[in-house]
Amino acid sequence: MEAVKLPFYAKLSFILLILICFAYIFYVGKDIITSVLMAFLFSILLLPVFTFFNTKLKFPRYLAAIFSVIIFAAVIVSILLFISYQVSDMASDFDTIKRNANSFLIEIHKFIKLHFNISIGEQKKYIHDVTKDSVNNGTGTIGSALISLSDLLLDFTIIPIYTFLFLIYKDHFIVFLVKLINKENHATLKEILAQIKISINKYIMSLVLEMVIVSVLTSLGLWIIGVKYFILLGLITGLLNMIPYIGILAAGIITVLASLTGSAETSIIVGILIVNVIVQLIDNNLIVPLIISSNVEINAFVSILGILVAGTAAGISGMFLAIPLLAILKIIFDRIESLESWGYLMGNHMPKKFAWRIRKIKAQN
């Protein structure tokens, strides 16, 4: 039986319809799907550890999966314990922070009065009105915060379980895909799965390397300008930097607030901003092109668009998942002939120049 050949507009309509359906399903079930996808990425990262325990040390599959997840959880918990320990030390400086914050706000009030001709009384009235509105809406805000906290705790519980199950049923899922795909396409399927494993591993390891470099550079810069808790703030900056766009902004605000444990001097605030700008320039112009982009061949336009769409649909988790999901889609598109053009569109291999090659049909006498 011959395959039905559809015109271009029909193929495009089907592709767009499928994308809309996937986007709707993702939006409706984002709370479940994001947890599953995060566990899928972590399971790929832990696959070498699982294979080592299972193959080299001859551990049973269940035991190998348990040890792999425990090691991963231990690393995460160690980082969180270090941060919480440092934050508890910072809490002892709360009175100093409060005093320096008041001094800094007074300087801001004077600056605004001098340059924008707005009296301090008008500024305080505006702040009072904004604070009053925030208090009136406080119940809803606290409720949202509690829901977010409960979701976070649920994720911390369910993601390790999903990761454990992905490791246990790895071969089971592969057999399912083999049964789903025609035999003549099994070689392509094997290549896709192998490339996905390599690409995701490279991406996550490059992300970790980027986090370490950004943390070290930020800590060094903050130490030079004399900021207290520079190691903690550098680590927080590196971790938040993994969240595209909004992460570095949040890190900058936290660093500015933490700097008030020492003094309220404007020069320190300016120094922090300069350190963050320099680190971001190094990150965006050196680290990302050399480490991230070389391992995930997605062009900047598609990356930004994917991050914005995923962030709108699933928040911070969606923004984190956007790049690896785009990388997986590109691997699939590149190896399916009918979708190869879409894979090229997502890639970053730009031609130096393009010239139309159109054969001229000679008129027959």
CSV table of C-alpha atoms in Angstrom, one decimal:
chain,number,residue,atom,x,y,z
A,1,MET,CA,0.0,0.0,0.0
A,2,GLU,CA,1.5,3.4,-1.1
A,3,ALA,CA,1.8,6.2,1.4
A,4,VAL,CA,-0.5,9.1,0.8
A,5,LYS,CA,1.4,12.3,-0.2
A,6,LEU,CA,-0.2,15.4,1.2
A,7,PRO,CA,0.4,18.9,-0.1
A,8,PHE,CA,2.6,21.3,1.9
A,9,TYR,CA,-0.3,23.3,3.4
A,10,ALA,CA,-1.9,20.1,4.6
A,11,LYS,CA,1.3,18.9,6.2
A,12,LEU,CA,1.8,22.3,7.9
A,13,SER,CA,-1.7,22.3,9.2
A,14,PHE,CA,-1.3,18.8,10.8
A,15,ILE,CA,2.0,19.8,12.3
A,16,LEU,CA,0.5,23.0,13.8
A,17,LEU,CA,-2.5,21.1,15.1
A,18,ILE,CA,-0.2,18.5,16.8
A,19,LEU,CA,1.9,21.3,18.4
A,20,ILE,CA,-1.3,23.0,19.7
A,21,CYS,CA,-2.6,19.8,21.1
A,22,PHE,CA,0.8,19.1,22.8
A,23,ALA,CA,0.9,22.6,24.2
A,24,TYR,CA,-2.6,22.4,25.6
A,25,ILE,CA,-2.0,19.0,27.2
A,26,PHE,CA,1.3,20.4,28.7
A,27,TYR,CA,-0.5,23.5,30.0
A,28,VAL,CA,-3.4,21.5,31.6
A,29,GLY,CA,-1.2,18.8,33.1
A,30,LYS,CA,1.9,20.9,33.8
A,31,ASP,CA,2.1,20.1,37.5
A,32,ILE,CA,2.4,16.4,36.7
A,33,ILE,CA,4.3,16.6,33.4
A,34,THR,CA,7.0,18.9,34.6
A,35,SER,CA,7.8,16.5,37.5
A,36,VAL,CA,7.9,13.6,35.1
A,37,LEU,CA,10.2,15.5,32.7
A,38,MET,CA,12.5,16.6,35.5
A,39,ALA,CA,12.8,13.0,36.7
A,40,PHE,CA,13.5,11.9,33.1
A,41,LEU,CA,16.4,14.3,32.8
A,42,PHE,CA,17.8,13.3,36.2
A,43,SER,CA,17.5,9.6,35.3
A,44,ILE,CA,19.5,10.2,32.1
A,45,LEU,CA,22.2,12.0,34.2
A,46,LEU,CA,22.3,9.1,36.7
A,47,LEU,CA,22.3,6.4,34.1
A,48,PRO,CA,26.2,6.0,34.2
A,49,VAL,CA,26.0,5.7,38.0
A,50,PHE,CA,23.2,3.2,37.7
A,51,THR,CA,25.1,1.2,35.0
A,52,PHE,CA,28.2,1.2,37.2
A,53,PHE,CA,26.4,-0.3,40.2
A,54,ASN,CA,24.3,-2.7,38.1
A,55,THR,CA,27.0,-3.9,35.7
A,56,LYS,CA,30.4,-3.4,37.4
A,57,LEU,CA,29.4,-4.1,41.0
A,58,LYS,CA,26.7,-6.6,40.1
A,59,PHE,CA,24.0,-4.9,42.2
A,60,PRO,CA,20.4,-5.9,41.5
A,61,ARG,CA,18.5,-3.3,39.4
A,62,TYR,CA,16.4,-2.1,42.3
A,63,LEU,CA,19.4,-1.7,44.6
A,64,ALA,CA,21.5,0.1,41.9
A,65,ALA,CA,18.6,2.5,41.3
A,66,ILE,CA,18.2,3.2,45.0
A,67,PHE,CA,21.9,3.9,45.5
A,68,SER,CA,22.0,6.2,42.4
A,69,VAL,CA,19.0,8.3,43.7
A,70,ILE,CA,20.5,8.4,47.2
A,71,ILE,CA,23.8,9.7,45.9
A,72,PHE,CA,22.0,12.4,43.8
A,73,ALA,CA,19.8,13.4,46.7
A,74,ALA,CA,22.8,13.5,49.1
A,75,VAL,CA,24.5,16.1,46.8
A,76,ILE,CA,21.4,18.3,46.6
A,77,VAL,CA,20.8,18.0,50.4
A,78,SER,CA,24.5,18.9,51.1
A,79,ILE,CA,24.1,22.1,49.0
A,80,LEU,CA,20.9,23.0,50.7
A,81,LEU,CA,22.4,22.4,54.2
A,82,PHE,CA,25.3,24.6,53.4
A,83,ILE,CA,23.0,27.4,52.2
A,84,SER,CA,20.7,27.0,55.3
A,85,TYR,CA,23.7,27.1,57.6
A,86,GLN,CA,25.1,30.3,56.0
A,87,VAL,CA,21.6,31.9,56.0
A,88,SER,CA,21.2,31.1,59.7
A,89,ASP,CA,24.5,33.0,60.3
A,90,MET,CA,23.2,35.9,58.2
A,91,ALA,CA,20.0,36.0,60.3
A,92,SER,CA,22.1,37.0,63.3
A,93,ASP,CA,22.9,40.2,61.5
A,94,PHE,CA,19.3,41.1,61.1
A,95,ASP,CA,19.5,44.2,63.3
A,96,THR,CA,22.5,45.4,61.3
A,97,ILE,CA,20.7,44.8,58.0
A,98,LYS,CA,17.6,46.7,59.3
A,99,ARG,CA,19.8,49.7,60.4
A,100,ASN,CA,21.8,49.8,57.1
A,101,ALA,CA,18.6,49.4,55.0
A,102,ASN,CA,17.1,52.4,56.7
A,103,SER,CA,20.3,54.4,56.0
A,104,PHE,CA,20.3,53.3,52.4
A,105,LEU,CA,16.6,54.2,52.0
A,106,ILE,CA,17.3,57.7,53.4
A,107,GLU,CA,20.1,58.1,50.8
A,108,ILE,CA,17.7,57.0,48.1
A,109,HIS,CA,15.0,59.5,49.3
A,110,LYS,CA,17.6,62.3,49.2
A,111,PHE,CA,18.7,61.3,45.7
A,112,ILE,CA,15.1,61.3,44.3
A,113,LYS,CA,14.4,64.6,46.0
A,114,LEU,CA,17.5,66.2,44.5
A,115,HIS,CA,17.2,64.9,41.0
A,116,PHE,CA,13.4,64.5,40.5
A,117,ASN,CA,12.1,67.2,42.8
A,118,ILE,CA,9.8,64.8,44.7
A,119,SER,CA,9.6,65.6,48.4
A,120,ILE,CA,10.4,62.9,51.0
A,121,GLY,CA,6.9,63.2,52.4
A,122,GLU,CA,5.4,62.4,48.9
A,123,GLN,CA,7.7,59.5,48.5
A,124,LYS,CA,6.8,58.1,51.9
A,125,LYS,CA,3.1,58.5,51.2
A,126,TYR,CA,3.4,56.6,47.9
A,127,ILE,CA,5.3,53.8,49.7
A,128,HIS,CA,2.6,53.8,52.4
A,129,ASP,CA,-0.2,53.4,49.8
A,130,VAL,CA,1.6,50.6,48.1
A,131,THR,CA,2.3,48.8,51.4
A,132,LYS,CA,-1.4,49.2,52.4
A,133,ASP,CA,-2.5,47.7,49.1
A,134,SER,CA,-0.1,44.8,49.6
A,135,VAL,CA,-1.5,44.2,53.1
A,136,ASN,CA,-5.0,44.2,51.8
A,137,ASN,CA,-4.1,41.6,49.3
A,138,GLY,CA,-1.9,39.7,51.8
A,139,THR,CA,-4.3,36.9,52.4
A,140,GLY,CA,-4.3,35.9,48.7
A,141,THR,CA,-0.5,36.2,48.5
A,142,ILE,CA,0.0,34.1,51.6
A,143,GLY,CA,-2.4,31.5,50.3
A,144,SER,CA,-0.5,31.4,46.9
A,145,ALA,CA,2.8,31.1,48.8
A,146,LEU,CA,1.6,28.2,50.9
A,147,ILE,CA,0.3,26.4,47.7
A,148,SER,CA,3.7,27.0,46.0
A,149,LEU,CA,5.5,25.6,49.1
A,150,SER,CA,3.3,22.5,49.2
A,151,ASP,CA,3.9,22.0,45.5
A,152,LEU,CA,7.6,22.3,46.0
A,153,LEU,CA,7.6,19.8,48.9
A,154,LEU,CA,5.6,17.4,46.7
A,155,ASP,CA,8.1,17.7,43.9
A,156,PHE,CA,11.0,17.0,46.3
A,157,THR,CA,9.1,13.8,47.2
A,158,ILE,CA,7.8,12.6,43.9
A,159,ILE,CA,10.7,13.5,41.6
A,160,PRO,CA,13.1,11.0,43.3
A,161,ILE,CA,10.4,8.3,43.0
A,162,TYR,CA,9.9,9.0,39.3
A,163,THR,CA,13.7,9.0,38.8
A,164,PHE,CA,14.0,5.6,40.5
A,165,LEU,CA,11.2,4.2,38.4
A,166,PHE,CA,12.7,5.5,35.2
A,167,LEU,CA,16.0,3.8,36.0
A,168,ILE,CA,14.2,0.5,36.9
A,169,TYR,CA,12.0,0.5,33.8
A,170,LYS,CA,14.5,1.8,31.3
A,171,ASP,CA,14.6,-1.3,29.2
A,172,HIS,CA,10.9,-1.7,29.5
A,173,PHE,CA,10.3,1.7,27.9
A,174,ILE,CA,12.8,0.9,25.2
A,175,VAL,CA,11.0,-2.3,24.3
A,176,PHE,CA,7.7,-0.3,24.2
A,177,LEU,CA,9.3,2.1,21.6
A,178,VAL,CA,10.7,-0.9,19.6
A,179,LYS,CA,7.2,-2.4,19.5
A,180,LEU,CA,5.7,0.9,18.5
A,181,ILE,CA,8.0,1.6,15.6
A,182,ASN,CA,8.3,-0.4,12.4
A,183,LYS,CA,11.3,-2.7,12.2
A,184,GLU,CA,12.8,-0.9,9.2
A,185,ASN,CA,13.1,2.2,11.5
A,186,HIS,CA,14.7,0.5,14.5
A,187,ALA,CA,18.2,1.7,13.4
A,188,THR,CA,17.0,5.3,13.4
A,189,LEU,CA,15.3,4.8,16.8
A,190,LYS,CA,18.5,3.4,18.3
A,191,GLU,CA,20.4,6.4,17.0
A,192,ILE,CA,17.9,8.9,18.3
A,193,LEU,CA,17.9,7.3,21.8
A,194,ALA,CA,21.7,7.2,21.9
A,195,GLN,CA,22.0,10.8,20.8
A,196,ILE,CA,19.3,12.0,23.3
A,197,LYS,CA,21.3,10.4,26.1
A,198,ILE,CA,24.6,12.0,25.0
A,199,SER,CA,23.0,15.4,24.4
A,200,ILE,CA,21.1,15.6,27.7
A,201,ASN,CA,24.2,14.4,29.7
A,202,LYS,CA,26.4,17.0,28.0
A,203,TYR,CA,23.8,19.7,28.6
A,204,ILE,CA,23.3,19.0,32.3
A,205,MET,CA,27.1,18.6,32.9
A,206,SER,CA,27.8,21.9,31.0
A,207,LEU,CA,25.0,23.5,33.1
A,208,VAL,CA,26.7,22.3,36.3
A,209,LEU,CA,30.1,23.5,35.0
A,210,GLU,CA,28.6,26.9,34.2
A,211,MET,CA,27.1,27.1,37.7
A,212,VAL,CA,30.5,26.4,39.2
A,213,ILE,CA,32.3,29.0,37.1
A,214,VAL,CA,29.7,31.7,37.7
A,215,SER,CA,29.8,30.9,41.5
A,216,VAL,CA,33.6,31.1,41.7
A,217,LEU,CA,33.8,34.3,39.6
A,218,THR,CA,31.0,36.0,41.6
A,219,SER,CA,32.5,34.9,44.9
A,220,LEU,CA,35.9,36.2,43.9
A,221,GLY,CA,34.4,39.6,42.8
A,222,LEU,CA,32.3,40.0,46.0
A,223,TRP,CA,35.4,39.1,48.1
A,224,ILE,CA,37.5,41.7,46.3
A,225,ILE,CA,34.9,44.5,47.0
A,226,GLY,CA,34.6,43.4,50.6
A,227,VAL,CA,31.1,41.8,50.8
A,228,LYS,CA,30.4,39.6,53.7
A,229,TYR,CA,29.1,36.0,53.0
A,230,PHE,CA,30.7,36.2,49.5
A,231,ILE,CA,30.9,32.3,49.2
A,232,LEU,CA,27.2,31.9,50.0
A,233,LEU,CA,26.2,34.7,47.7
A,234,GLY,CA,28.4,33.4,44.9
A,235,LEU,CA,26.8,29.9,45.2
A,236,ILE,CA,23.3,31.4,45.2
A,237,THR,CA,24.1,33.4,42.1
A,238,GLY,CA,25.4,30.3,40.3
A,239,LEU,CA,22.3,28.3,41.2
A,240,LEU,CA,19.9,31.0,40.3
A,241,ASN,CA,21.8,31.7,37.0
A,242,MET,CA,20.5,28.3,35.8
A,243,ILE,CA,17.0,29.9,35.6
A,244,PRO,CA,17.1,32.0,32.4
A,245,TYR,CA,16.7,35.7,32.6
A,246,ILE,CA,15.0,36.1,36.0
A,247,GLY,CA,17.6,34.1,37.9
A,248,ILE,CA,20.4,36.6,37.7
A,249,LEU,CA,18.0,39.5,38.6
A,250,ALA,CA,16.9,37.6,41.7
A,251,ALA,CA,20.5,36.9,42.6
A,252,GLY,CA,21.4,40.5,42.3
A,253,ILE,CA,18.6,41.6,44.6
A,254,ILE,CA,19.6,39.0,47.2
A,255,THR,CA,23.2,40.1,47.0
A,256,VAL,CA,22.4,43.7,47.5
A,257,LEU,CA,20.2,42.9,50.5
A,258,ALA,CA,22.9,40.7,52.0
A,259,SER,CA,25.5,43.4,51.5
A,260,LEU,CA,23.7,45.4,54.1
A,261,THR,CA,25.1,43.1,56.8
A,262,GLY,CA,28.3,45.1,56.4
A,263,SER,CA,27.6,48.7,55.5
A,264,ALA,CA,25.1,50.9,53.7
A,265,GLU,CA,27.7,52.5,51.5
A,266,THR,CA,26.5,53.2,48.0
A,267,SER,CA,30.0,52.2,46.7
A,268,ILE,CA,29.4,48.6,47.8
A,269,ILE,CA,26.0,48.5,46.0
A,270,VAL,CA,27.6,49.9,42.8
A,271,GLY,CA,30.4,47.4,43.2
A,272,ILE,CA,27.9,44.5,43.4
A,273,LEU,CA,26.2,45.7,40.3
A,274,ILE,CA,29.5,46.0,38.5
A,275,VAL,CA,30.5,42.4,39.6
A,276,ASN,CA,27.2,41.0,38.4
A,277,VAL,CA,27.4,42.8,35.0
A,278,ILE,CA,31.0,41.6,34.5
A,279,VAL,CA,30.2,38.0,35.4
A,280,GLN,CA,27.1,38.1,33.1
A,281,LEU,CA,29.2,39.4,30.2
A,282,ILE,CA,31.8,36.6,30.7
A,283,ASP,CA,29.0,34.1,31.0
A,284,ASN,CA,27.0,35.2,28.0
A,285,ASN,CA,30.0,35.9,25.7
A,286,LEU,CA,32.4,33.1,26.7
A,287,ILE,CA,30.9,30.4,29.0
A,288,VAL,CA,27.6,29.9,27.2
A,289,PRO,CA,29.0,29.9,23.6
A,290,LEU,CA,32.0,27.6,24.5
A,291,ILE,CA,30.3,25.2,26.9
A,292,ILE,CA,26.5,25.3,26.5
A,293,SER,CA,25.9,26.2,22.8
A,294,SER,CA,28.7,23.8,21.7
A,295,ASN,CA,26.8,20.9,23.3
A,296,VAL,CA,23.2,22.0,22.5
A,297,GLU,CA,23.0,23.1,18.9
A,298,ILE,CA,19.9,25.3,19.2
A,299,ASN,CA,20.0,28.9,17.8
A,300,ALA,CA,19.4,31.9,20.1
A,301,PHE,CA,16.0,32.8,18.5
A,302,VAL,CA,14.5,29.3,19.1
A,303,SER,CA,16.0,29.2,22.6
A,304,ILE,CA,14.6,32.5,23.7
A,305,LEU,CA,11.2,31.7,22.2
A,306,GLY,CA,11.1,28.2,23.7
A,307,ILE,CA,12.1,29.6,27.2
A,308,LEU,CA,9.4,32.3,27.1
A,309,VAL,CA,6.7,29.9,25.9
A,310,ALA,CA,7.7,27.2,28.5
A,311,GLY,CA,7.9,29.8,31.2
A,312,THR,CA,4.4,31.1,30.4
A,313,ALA,CA,3.0,27.5,30.5
A,314,ALA,CA,4.8,26.1,33.5
A,315,GLY,CA,6.7,28.8,35.3
A,316,ILE,CA,10.4,28.4,36.4
A,317,SER,CA,10.3,24.6,35.9
A,318,GLY,CA,9.2,25.1,32.3
A,319,MET,CA,12.0,27.6,31.7
A,320,PHE,CA,14.6,25.1,33.0
A,321,LEU,CA,13.1,22.3,30.9
A,322,ALA,CA,12.9,24.3,27.7
A,323,ILE,CA,16.4,23.9,26.3
A,324,PRO,CA,16.7,20.1,26.9
A,325,LEU,CA,13.3,19.5,25.4
A,326,LEU,CA,14.2,21.6,22.4
A,327,ALA,CA,17.4,19.6,22.0
A,328,ILE,CA,15.4,16.4,22.1
A,329,LEU,CA,13.0,17.7,19.4
A,330,LYS,CA,15.9,18.8,17.2
A,331,ILE,CA,17.5,15.3,17.5
A,332,ILE,CA,14.2,13.7,16.4
A,333,PHE,CA,13.6,16.2,13.6
A,334,ASP,CA,17.1,15.8,12.2
A,335,ARG,CA,16.7,12.0,11.8
A,336,ILE,CA,13.2,12.0,10.3
A,337,GLU,CA,13.3,13.0,6.6
A,338,SER,CA,9.9,14.7,6.6
A,339,LEU,CA,10.8,16.8,9.6
A,340,GLU,CA,14.5,17.5,8.7
A,341,SER,CA,13.7,21.1,7.6
A,342,TRP,CA,12.3,21.9,11.1
A,343,GLY,CA,15.5,20.5,12.7
A,344,TYR,CA,17.6,22.8,10.5
A,345,LEU,CA,15.4,25.7,11.5
A,346,MET,CA,16.1,25.1,15.2
A,347,GLY,CA,19.9,24.6,14.6
A,348,ASN,CA,22.6,27.2,14.7
A,349,HIS,CA,24.5,26.3,11.5
A,350,MET,CA,24.0,29.4,9.5
A,351,PRO,CA,25.2,29.4,5.9
A,352,LYS,CA,27.8,32.1,5.1
A,353,LYS,CA,25.8,33.1,2.0
A,354,PHE,CA,22.9,31.7,0.0
A,355,ALA,CA,22.4,31.8,-3.7
A,356,TRP,CA,19.3,30.6,-5.6
A,357,ARG,CA,20.0,27.7,-8.0
A,358,ILE,CA,17.2,27.6,-10.4
A,359,ARG,CA,17.5,25.8,-13.7
A,360,LYS,CA,16.3,27.8,-16.6
A,361,ILE,CA,14.2,25.8,-19.0
A,362,LYS,CA,15.1,26.6,-22.6
A,363,ALA,CA,12.2,27.2,-24.9
A,364,GLN,CA,11.9,24.6,-27.6
A,365,ASN,CA,11.5,25.8,-31.2
